[in-house]
XYZ file of C-alpha atoms in Angstrom:
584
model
C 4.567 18.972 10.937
C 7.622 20.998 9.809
C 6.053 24.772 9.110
C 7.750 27.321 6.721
C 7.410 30.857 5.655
C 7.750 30.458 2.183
C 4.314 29.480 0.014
C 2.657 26.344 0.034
C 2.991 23.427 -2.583
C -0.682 24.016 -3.051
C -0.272 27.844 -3.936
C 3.518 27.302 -5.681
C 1.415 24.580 -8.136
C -1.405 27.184 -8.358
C 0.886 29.975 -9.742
C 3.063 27.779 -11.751
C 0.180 26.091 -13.487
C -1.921 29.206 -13.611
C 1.444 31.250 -14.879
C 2.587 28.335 -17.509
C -1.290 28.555 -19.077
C -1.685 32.460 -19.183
C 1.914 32.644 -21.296
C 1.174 29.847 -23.021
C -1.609 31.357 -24.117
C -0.775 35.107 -24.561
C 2.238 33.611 -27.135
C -0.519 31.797 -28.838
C -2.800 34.976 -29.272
C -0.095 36.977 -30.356
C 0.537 34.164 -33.051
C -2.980 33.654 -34.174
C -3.017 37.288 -34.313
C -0.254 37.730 -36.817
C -1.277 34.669 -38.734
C -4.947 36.037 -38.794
C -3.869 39.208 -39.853
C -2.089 37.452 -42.838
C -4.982 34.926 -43.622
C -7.582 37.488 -43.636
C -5.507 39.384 -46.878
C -5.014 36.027 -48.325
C -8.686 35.229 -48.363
C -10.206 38.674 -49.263
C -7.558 39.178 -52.133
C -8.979 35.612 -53.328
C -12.557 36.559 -53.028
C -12.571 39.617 -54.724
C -10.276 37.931 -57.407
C -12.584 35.832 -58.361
C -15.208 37.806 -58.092
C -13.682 40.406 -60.585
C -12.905 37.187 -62.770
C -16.771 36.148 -62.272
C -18.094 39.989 -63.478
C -15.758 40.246 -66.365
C -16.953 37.332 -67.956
C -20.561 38.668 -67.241
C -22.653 39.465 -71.270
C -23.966 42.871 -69.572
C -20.535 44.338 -69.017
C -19.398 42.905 -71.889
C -22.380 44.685 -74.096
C -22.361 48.347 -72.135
C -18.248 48.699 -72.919
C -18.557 47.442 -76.153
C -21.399 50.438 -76.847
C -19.433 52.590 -74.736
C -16.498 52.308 -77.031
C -18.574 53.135 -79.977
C -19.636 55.859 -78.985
C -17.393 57.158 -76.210
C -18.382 61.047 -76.453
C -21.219 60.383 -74.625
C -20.660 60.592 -70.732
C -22.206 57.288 -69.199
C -24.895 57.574 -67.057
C -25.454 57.689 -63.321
C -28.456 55.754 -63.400
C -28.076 52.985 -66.000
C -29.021 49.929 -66.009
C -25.330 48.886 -65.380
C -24.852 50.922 -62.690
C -27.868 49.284 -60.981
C -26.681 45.666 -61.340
C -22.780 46.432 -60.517
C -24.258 48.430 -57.165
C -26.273 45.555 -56.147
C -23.854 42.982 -56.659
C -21.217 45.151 -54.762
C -23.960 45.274 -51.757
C -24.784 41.188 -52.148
C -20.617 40.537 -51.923
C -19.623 42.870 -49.189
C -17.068 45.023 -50.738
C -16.592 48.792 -50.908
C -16.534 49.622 -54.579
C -16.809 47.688 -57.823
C -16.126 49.756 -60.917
C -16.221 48.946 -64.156
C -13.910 51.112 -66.367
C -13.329 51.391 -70.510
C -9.865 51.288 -72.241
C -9.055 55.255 -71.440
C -9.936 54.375 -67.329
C -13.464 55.812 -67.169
C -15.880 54.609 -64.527
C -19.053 53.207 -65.960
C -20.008 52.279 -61.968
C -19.261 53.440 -58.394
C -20.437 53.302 -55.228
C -20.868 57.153 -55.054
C -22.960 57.708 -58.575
C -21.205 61.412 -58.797
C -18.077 59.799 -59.941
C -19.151 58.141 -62.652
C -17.926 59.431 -65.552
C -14.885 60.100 -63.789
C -11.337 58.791 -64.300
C -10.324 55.701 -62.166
C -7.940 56.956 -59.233
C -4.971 55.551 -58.452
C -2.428 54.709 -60.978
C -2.293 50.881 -60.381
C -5.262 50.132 -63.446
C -2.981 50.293 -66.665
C -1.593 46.612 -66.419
C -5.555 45.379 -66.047
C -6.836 47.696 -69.607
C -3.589 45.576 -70.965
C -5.289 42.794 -70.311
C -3.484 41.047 -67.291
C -5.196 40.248 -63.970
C -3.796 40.820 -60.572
C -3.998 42.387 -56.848
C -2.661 45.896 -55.375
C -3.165 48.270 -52.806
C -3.247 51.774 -53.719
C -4.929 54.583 -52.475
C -8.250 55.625 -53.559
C -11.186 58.128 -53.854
C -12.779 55.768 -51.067
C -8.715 56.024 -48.967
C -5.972 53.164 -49.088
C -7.802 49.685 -50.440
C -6.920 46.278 -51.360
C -8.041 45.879 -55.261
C -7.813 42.842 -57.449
C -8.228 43.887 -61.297
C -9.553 41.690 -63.786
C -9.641 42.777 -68.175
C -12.884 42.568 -69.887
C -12.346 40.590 -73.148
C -14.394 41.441 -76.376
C -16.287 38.295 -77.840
C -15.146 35.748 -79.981
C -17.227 36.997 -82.894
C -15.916 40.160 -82.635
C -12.947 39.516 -84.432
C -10.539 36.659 -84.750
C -8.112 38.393 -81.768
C -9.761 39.047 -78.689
C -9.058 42.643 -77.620
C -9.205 44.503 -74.226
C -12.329 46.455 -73.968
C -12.635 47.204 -70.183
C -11.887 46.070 -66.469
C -13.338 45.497 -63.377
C -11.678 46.414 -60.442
C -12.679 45.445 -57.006
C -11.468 46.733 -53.831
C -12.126 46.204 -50.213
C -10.570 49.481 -48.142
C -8.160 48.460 -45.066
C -10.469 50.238 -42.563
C -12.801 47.947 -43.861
C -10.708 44.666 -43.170
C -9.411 46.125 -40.154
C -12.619 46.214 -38.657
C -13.269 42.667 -39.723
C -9.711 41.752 -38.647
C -10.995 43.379 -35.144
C -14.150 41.172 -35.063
C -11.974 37.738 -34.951
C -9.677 39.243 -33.124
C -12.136 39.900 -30.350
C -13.770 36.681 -30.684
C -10.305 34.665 -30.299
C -9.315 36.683 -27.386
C -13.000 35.944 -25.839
C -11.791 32.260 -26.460
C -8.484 32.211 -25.182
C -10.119 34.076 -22.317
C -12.324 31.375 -21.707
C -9.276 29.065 -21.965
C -7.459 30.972 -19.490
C -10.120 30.857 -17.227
C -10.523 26.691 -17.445
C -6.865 26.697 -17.246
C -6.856 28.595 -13.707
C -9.539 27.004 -12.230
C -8.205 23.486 -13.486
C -4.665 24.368 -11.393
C -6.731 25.520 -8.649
C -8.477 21.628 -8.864
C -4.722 19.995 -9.740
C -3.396 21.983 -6.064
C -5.947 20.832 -3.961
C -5.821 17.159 -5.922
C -2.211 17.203 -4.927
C -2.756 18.768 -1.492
C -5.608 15.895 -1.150
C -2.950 13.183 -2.194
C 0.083 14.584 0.173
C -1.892 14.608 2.999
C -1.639 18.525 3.469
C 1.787 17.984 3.808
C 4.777 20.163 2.273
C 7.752 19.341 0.445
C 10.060 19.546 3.673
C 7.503 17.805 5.799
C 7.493 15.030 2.902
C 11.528 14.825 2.932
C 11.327 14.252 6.614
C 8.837 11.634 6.716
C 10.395 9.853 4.212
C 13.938 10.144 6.307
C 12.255 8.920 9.632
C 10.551 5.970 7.309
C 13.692 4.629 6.160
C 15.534 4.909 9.609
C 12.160 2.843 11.263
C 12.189 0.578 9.065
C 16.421 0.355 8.903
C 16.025 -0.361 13.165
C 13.303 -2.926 13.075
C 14.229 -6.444 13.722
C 11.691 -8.216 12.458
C 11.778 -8.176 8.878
C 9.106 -6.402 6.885
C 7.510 -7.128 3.451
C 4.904 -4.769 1.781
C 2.582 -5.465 -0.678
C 0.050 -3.491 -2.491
C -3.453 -4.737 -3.458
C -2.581 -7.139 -5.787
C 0.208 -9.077 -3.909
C 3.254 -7.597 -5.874
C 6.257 -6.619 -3.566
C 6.556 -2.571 -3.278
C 8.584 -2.377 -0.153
C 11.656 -5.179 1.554
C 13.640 -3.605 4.771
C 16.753 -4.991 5.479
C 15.985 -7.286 8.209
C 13.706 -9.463 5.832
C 16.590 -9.870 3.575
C 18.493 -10.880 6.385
C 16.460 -13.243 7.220
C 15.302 -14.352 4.310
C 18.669 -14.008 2.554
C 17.604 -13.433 -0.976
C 14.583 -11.157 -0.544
C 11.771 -10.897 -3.234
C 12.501 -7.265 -5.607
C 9.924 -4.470 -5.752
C 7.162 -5.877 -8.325
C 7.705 -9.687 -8.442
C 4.988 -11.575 -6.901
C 4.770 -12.387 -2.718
C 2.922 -15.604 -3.171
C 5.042 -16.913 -5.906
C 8.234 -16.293 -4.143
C 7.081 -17.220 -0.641
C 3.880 -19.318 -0.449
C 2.070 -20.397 2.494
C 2.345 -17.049 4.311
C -1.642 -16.286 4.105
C -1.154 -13.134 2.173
C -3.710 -13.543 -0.675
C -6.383 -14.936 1.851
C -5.823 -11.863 3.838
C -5.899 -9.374 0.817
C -8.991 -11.100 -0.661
C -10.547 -11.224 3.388
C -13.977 -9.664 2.805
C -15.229 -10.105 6.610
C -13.948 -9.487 9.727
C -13.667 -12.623 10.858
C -11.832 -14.049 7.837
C -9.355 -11.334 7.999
C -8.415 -12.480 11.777
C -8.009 -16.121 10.499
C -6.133 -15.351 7.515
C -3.694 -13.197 9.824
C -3.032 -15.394 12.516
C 0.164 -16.609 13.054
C 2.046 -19.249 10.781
C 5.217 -20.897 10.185
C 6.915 -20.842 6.770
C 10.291 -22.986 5.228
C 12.190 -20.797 2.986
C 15.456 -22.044 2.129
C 15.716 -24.391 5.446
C 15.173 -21.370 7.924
C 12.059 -21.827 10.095
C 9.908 -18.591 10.080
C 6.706 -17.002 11.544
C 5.232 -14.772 9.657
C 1.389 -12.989 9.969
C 0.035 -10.921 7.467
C -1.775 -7.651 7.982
C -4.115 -5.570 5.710
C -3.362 -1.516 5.443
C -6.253 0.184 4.865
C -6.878 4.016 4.129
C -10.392 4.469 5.170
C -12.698 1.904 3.267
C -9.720 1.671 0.459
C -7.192 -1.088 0.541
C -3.939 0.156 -0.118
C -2.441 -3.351 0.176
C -0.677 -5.491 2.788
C 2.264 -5.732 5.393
C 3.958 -9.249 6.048
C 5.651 -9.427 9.429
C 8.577 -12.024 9.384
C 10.470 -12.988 12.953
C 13.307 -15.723 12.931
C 11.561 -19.024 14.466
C 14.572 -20.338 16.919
C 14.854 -16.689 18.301
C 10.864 -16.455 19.025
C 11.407 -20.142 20.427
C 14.352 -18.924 22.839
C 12.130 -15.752 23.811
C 8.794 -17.625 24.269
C 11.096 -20.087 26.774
C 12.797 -17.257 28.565
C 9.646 -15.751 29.009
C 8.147 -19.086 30.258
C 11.171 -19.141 32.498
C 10.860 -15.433 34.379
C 6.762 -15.850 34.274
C 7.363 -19.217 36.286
C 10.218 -17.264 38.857
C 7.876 -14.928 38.916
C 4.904 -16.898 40.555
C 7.263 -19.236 42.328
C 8.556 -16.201 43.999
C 5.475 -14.862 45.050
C 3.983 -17.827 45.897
C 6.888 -18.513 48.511
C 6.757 -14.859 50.206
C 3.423 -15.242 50.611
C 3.950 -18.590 52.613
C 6.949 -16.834 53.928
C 4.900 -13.901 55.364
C 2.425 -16.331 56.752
C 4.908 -18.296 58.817
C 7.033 -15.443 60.194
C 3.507 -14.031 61.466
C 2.670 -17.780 63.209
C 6.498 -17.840 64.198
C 6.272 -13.717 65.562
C 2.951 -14.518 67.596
C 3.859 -18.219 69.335
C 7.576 -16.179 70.187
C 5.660 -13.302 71.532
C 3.246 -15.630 73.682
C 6.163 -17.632 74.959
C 4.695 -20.930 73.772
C 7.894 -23.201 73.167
C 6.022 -26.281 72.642
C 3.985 -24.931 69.968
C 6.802 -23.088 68.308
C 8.702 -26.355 68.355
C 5.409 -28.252 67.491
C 5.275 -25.792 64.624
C 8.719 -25.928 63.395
C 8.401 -29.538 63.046
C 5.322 -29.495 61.372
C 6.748 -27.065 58.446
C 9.738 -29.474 57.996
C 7.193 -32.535 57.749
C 4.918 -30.737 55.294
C 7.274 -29.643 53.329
C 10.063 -32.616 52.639
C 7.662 -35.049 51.116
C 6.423 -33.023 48.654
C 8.965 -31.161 47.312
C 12.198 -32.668 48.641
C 10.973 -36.436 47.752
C 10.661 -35.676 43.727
C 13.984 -33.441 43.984
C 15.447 -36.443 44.889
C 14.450 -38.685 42.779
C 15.354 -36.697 39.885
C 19.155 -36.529 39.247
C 18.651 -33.667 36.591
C 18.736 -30.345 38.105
C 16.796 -28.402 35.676
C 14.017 -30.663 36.390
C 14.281 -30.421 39.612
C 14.553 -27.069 40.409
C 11.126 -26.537 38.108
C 8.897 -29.289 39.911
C 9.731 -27.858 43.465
C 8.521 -24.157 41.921
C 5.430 -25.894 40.609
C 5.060 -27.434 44.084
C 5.062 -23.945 45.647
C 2.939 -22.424 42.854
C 0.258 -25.092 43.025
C -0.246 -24.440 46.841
C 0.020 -21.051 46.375
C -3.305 -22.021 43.915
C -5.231 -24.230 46.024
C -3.927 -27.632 43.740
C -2.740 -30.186 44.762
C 0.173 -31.407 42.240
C 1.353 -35.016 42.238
C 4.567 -36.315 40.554
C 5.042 -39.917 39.670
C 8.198 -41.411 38.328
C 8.887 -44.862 36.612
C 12.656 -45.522 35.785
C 12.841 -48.944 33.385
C 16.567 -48.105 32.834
C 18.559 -50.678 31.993
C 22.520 -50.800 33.724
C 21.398 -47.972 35.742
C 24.053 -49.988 38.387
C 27.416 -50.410 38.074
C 27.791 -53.639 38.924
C 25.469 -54.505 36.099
C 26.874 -52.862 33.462
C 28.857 -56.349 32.888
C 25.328 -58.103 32.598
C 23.659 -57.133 29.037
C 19.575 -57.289 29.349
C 19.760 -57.268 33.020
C 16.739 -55.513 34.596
C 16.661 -53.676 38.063
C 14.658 -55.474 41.129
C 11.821 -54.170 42.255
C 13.571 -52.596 45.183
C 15.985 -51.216 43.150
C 13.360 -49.847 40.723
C 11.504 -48.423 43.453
C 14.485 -46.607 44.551
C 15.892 -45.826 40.273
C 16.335 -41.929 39.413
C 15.754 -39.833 36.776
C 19.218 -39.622 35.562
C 20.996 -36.546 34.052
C 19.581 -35.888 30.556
C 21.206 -34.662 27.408
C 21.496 -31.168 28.029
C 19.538 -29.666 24.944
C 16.553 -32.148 25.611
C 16.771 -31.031 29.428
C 16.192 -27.600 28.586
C 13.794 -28.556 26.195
C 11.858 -30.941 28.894
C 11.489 -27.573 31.201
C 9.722 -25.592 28.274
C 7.279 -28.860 27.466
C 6.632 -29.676 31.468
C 6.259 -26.029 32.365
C 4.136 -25.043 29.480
C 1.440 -28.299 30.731
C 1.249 -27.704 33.867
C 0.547 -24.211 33.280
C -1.879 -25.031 30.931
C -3.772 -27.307 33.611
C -2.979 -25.082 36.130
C -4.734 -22.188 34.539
C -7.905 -24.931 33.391
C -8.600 -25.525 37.084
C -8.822 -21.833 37.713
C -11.831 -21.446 35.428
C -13.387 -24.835 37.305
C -16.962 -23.852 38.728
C -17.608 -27.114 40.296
C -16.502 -26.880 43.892
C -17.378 -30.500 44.463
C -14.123 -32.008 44.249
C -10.666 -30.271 44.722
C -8.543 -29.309 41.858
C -5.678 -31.610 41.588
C -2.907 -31.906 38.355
C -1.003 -34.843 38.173
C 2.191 -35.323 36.610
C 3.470 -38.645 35.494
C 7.317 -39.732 34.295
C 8.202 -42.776 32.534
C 11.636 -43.171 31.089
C 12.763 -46.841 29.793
C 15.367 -47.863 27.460
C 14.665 -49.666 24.184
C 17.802 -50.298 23.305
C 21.321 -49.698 24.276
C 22.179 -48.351 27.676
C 22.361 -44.361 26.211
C 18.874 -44.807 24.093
C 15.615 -44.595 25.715
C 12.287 -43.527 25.538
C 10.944 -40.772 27.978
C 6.816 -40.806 28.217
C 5.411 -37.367 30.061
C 1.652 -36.959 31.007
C 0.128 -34.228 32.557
C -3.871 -35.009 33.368
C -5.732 -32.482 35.546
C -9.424 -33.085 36.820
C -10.339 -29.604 35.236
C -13.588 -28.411 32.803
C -11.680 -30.081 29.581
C -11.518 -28.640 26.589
C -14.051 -28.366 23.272
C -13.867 -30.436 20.145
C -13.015 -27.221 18.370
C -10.173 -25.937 20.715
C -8.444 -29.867 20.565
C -8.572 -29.347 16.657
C -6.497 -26.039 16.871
C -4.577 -26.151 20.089
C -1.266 -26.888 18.688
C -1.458 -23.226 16.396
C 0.305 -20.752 17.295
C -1.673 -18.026 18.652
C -4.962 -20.431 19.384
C -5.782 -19.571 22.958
C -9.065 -19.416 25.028
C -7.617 -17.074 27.187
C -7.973 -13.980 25.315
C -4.927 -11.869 22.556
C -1.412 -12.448 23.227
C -1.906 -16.201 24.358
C -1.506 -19.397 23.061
C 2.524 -19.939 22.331
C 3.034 -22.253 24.454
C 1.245 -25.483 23.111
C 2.743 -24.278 19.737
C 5.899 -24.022 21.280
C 5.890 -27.727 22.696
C 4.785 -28.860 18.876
C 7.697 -27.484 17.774
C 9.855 -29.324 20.700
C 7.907 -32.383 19.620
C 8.311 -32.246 15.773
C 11.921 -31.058 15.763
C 13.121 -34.498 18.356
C 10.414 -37.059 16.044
C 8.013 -37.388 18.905
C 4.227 -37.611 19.421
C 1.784 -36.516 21.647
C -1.953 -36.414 21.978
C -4.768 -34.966 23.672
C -7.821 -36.853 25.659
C -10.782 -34.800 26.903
C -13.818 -36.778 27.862
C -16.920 -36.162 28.172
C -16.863 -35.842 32.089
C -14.477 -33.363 32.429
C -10.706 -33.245 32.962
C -7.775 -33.167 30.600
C -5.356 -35.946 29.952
C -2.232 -34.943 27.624
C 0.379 -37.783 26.347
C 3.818 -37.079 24.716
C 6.645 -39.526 24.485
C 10.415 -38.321 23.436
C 13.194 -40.306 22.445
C 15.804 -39.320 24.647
C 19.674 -39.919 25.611
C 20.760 -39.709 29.000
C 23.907 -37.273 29.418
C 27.240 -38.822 28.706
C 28.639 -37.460 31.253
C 26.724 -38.124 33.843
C 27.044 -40.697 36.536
C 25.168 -43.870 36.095
């Protein structure tokens, strides 16, 4: 975790969400401001237009200036019946005055009933007693006011021209629409307040949402992860595919191109462009146990390279964030599995000789201390009898040295187990003589037979023999280990047949390995030759896949034979060649 001085993602997110909403929304208050400001003169001026237009036209006002121009040296009255009805419609409409003036601009109505009688103040009436209608602001006996002035008309029957006889005038004061400019003012800052606040505590939920999602983890943290990703995954050497939950490609390192040479891109289906590998069965897995089996090991063709692959599930707590697909080049696990095979059998050869080793220097030690001669002789004698027969007798009857060298370590590691491990050879070659390579079809005597050797094998089938024999005699080897009956003694034997069936270079060379062990279950036969398939526990089970593979790749067959009773019996044949080079 890289640590820094400088604020969090979390808080930087905070303050530039929580900064971006604030100014977004102090511009738009200052806007709606302005545009209120502007809307609230529009729709006053409009109301009290048409509300002048609506008391002009009204038969009362129309009557009182029509006797008030008769007789227009009497003063009007305070409390007439005009006066009454213009006052209560000015309360009913919400405006400050509402006056209703004749030709020469004499109030008929007011709000304050002393003026009435008065002249109309404030010069801006003249253009309304000529009979147009229209809005001003002037100022007042009530201050400065926004006034919309509409001409009284006289009757049709009147006269043929209709004449000016009065106006109305109507006027709301700007105190007054300042204080109802105030009221929406307030109420839209009380909403963008309550925006602001949703807005804050929303990029208070977005920073720990992204905090959540990043793991806690800062931009520089983030940068470096994502450096020491790429450099993994650029080392690996087994190539790496990953998938996310619906088996489309998100991720291919180098390695799987390599190896696969033209690698699925980001986004294209996994099972469409490499089937067989077990992915959707392990994506779709909804046990335990169905997971395992869909991720076991398997072997996939993809443009003729041999591959194993295994699939894995990634999982982020109970969500499934997809899948990884694990590719490794088959000849190079082969070569690995038989090295291993190779240093694991050293290995027990080598300890199984010191330990015999140990054992005889501390018989040899004690008879030389006691001065026995005869028994040290005795002794001596009896180690070169015990041990030429077993291991020196099938050295020599097998010319190939590979071979040889691996039965005499099986011969030490079997004592060194407490089995006894037999090797029987039958050579049908035919010319295995020179002096009968001049005699086609001629067959050894049985002296000759009984004396024939394994000859020198091709060299890539002889290394291929020591992965096949090794592997099955370990196999048995490790069977009689788990053998509870003590009634017999463990014993493997190992049995060679090679005969031609052809020409002198072709034969056919038949290996069986039977061991008087517990056997093995129906199940186990059914699943022995998969890789990974062991009864021995994880990281077993290679080598029985490993001699399929031998098997398959030369055309061969082999078979297994438990019975009932107990034991194991396995049969492979392999066409073979002997070496060319080798002496007959």
């Amino acid at each position: 975790m890289l640590h820094s001085s400088q604020p969090g993602l979390s808080a930087l997110t905070s303050l530039l969400a929580a900064g971006m909403v604030i100014v977004s929304l102090l511009v738009a208050a200052w806007l709606f401001s302005a545009q209120l400001e502007r809307t609230q003169h529009e729709i006053q001026g409009q109301r009290i237009a048409a509300l002048a237009q609506r008391i002009a036209r009204l038969p009362e006002v129309r009557a009182t200036l029509s006797e008030a121009n008769a007789s227009q040296v009497a003063p009007p009255a305070a409390d007439s019946r005009l006066a009454a009805g213009i006052e209560r419609l000015r309360r009913e409409n919400a405006v400050d005055f509402i006056v209703v003036m004749r030709p020469d601009g004499v109030r008929l109505s007011h709000p304050e009933p002393a003026r009435i009688g008065q002249p109309f103040q404030g010069g801006d009436e003249q253009r309304a007693l000529g009979g147009a209608a229209y809005l001003s602001e002037s100022r007042g006996t009530l201050g400065e006011s926004l006034r919309s002035f509409a001409p009284v008309m006289a009757s049709a029957s009147d006269g043929e021209a209709r004449s000016v006889i009065g106006a109305v005038a109507i006027g709301i004061t700007l105190d007054s629409l300042g204080r109802r400019l105030a009221d929406e003012k307030r109420q839209l800052l009380i909403g963008l307040g309550i925006l602001m606040l949703f807005g804050t505590l929303g990029a208070l939920g977005l920073a720990r949402y992204l905090r959540r999602q990043l793991k806690g983890l800062e931009p520089a943290a983030i940068a470096r992860l994502v450096e020491e990703h790429q450099a993994v995954l650029a080392s690996l050497e087994e190539g790496i595919i990953v998938v996310d939950p619906e088996g489309h490609v998100t991720l291919v390192n180098a390695a799987a191109r390599e190896l696969l040479g033209t690698a699925p891109e980001p986004g294209e289906c996994l099972e469409a462009w490499l089937p067989d590998t077990g992915m959707h069965e392990c994506l779709a897995a909804h046990s335990p146990a169905a997971e395992q089996d869909a991720a076991r090991l398997r072997q996939v063709t993809h443009e003729g390279r041999r591959l194993w692959v295994r699939c894995q599930r990634v999982h982020d707590g109970e969500h499934l964030m997809g899948g990884v697909l694990v590719l490794r080049e088959h000849d190079r696990m082969q070569r690995l599995a038989e090295e291993l095979t190779g240093v694991r059998r050293q290995a027990e050869s080598l300890r199984a000789a010191r330990h015999e080793f140990r054992n005889r220097l501390h018989v040899l030690s004690g008879l030389t201390q006691m001065q026995d001669l005869d028994g040290l002789r005795d002794y001596l004698a009896l180690l070169v009898e015990r041990e030429l027969p077993a291991d020196a007798a099938a050295a020599e009857r097998i010319a190939d040295p590979l071979l040889a060298g691996l039965l005499i370590g099986k011969h030490s590691e079997a004592r060194e187990r407490g089995i006894a491990l037999n090797v029987e050879l039958d050579v049908e070659w035919h010319h295995a003589r020179p002096e009968h390579r001049e005699m086609p079809g001629a067959a050894l005597s049985q002296s000759e037979l009984s004396q024939a050797v394994l000859p020198v094998l091709e060299r890539s089938l002889s290394h291929d023999l020591v992965s096949v024999i090794g592997n099955l005699l370990d196999n048995a080897f490790e069977a009689l280990e788990e053998m509870d009956d003590a009634t017999h003694a463990p014993a493997v034997t190992l049995s060679l047949m090679l005969e031609s069936v052809g020409e002198a270079s072709e034969a056919q060379l038949s290996i069986s390995v039977a061991d008087n062990g517990p056997g093995m279950s129906a199940e186990l036969m059914e699943t022995a030759r998969a890789a990974g398939v062991s009864s021995r526990g994880e990281g077993r089970g290679l080598g029985l896949s490993l001699v399929q593979e031998i098997v398959t790749a030369r055309a061969g067959d082999w078979h297994f034979y438990s019975p009932p009773g107990g034991g194991t019996l396995v049969e492979l044949t392999l066409p073979c060649q002997r070496s060319p080079t080798a002496a007959p």
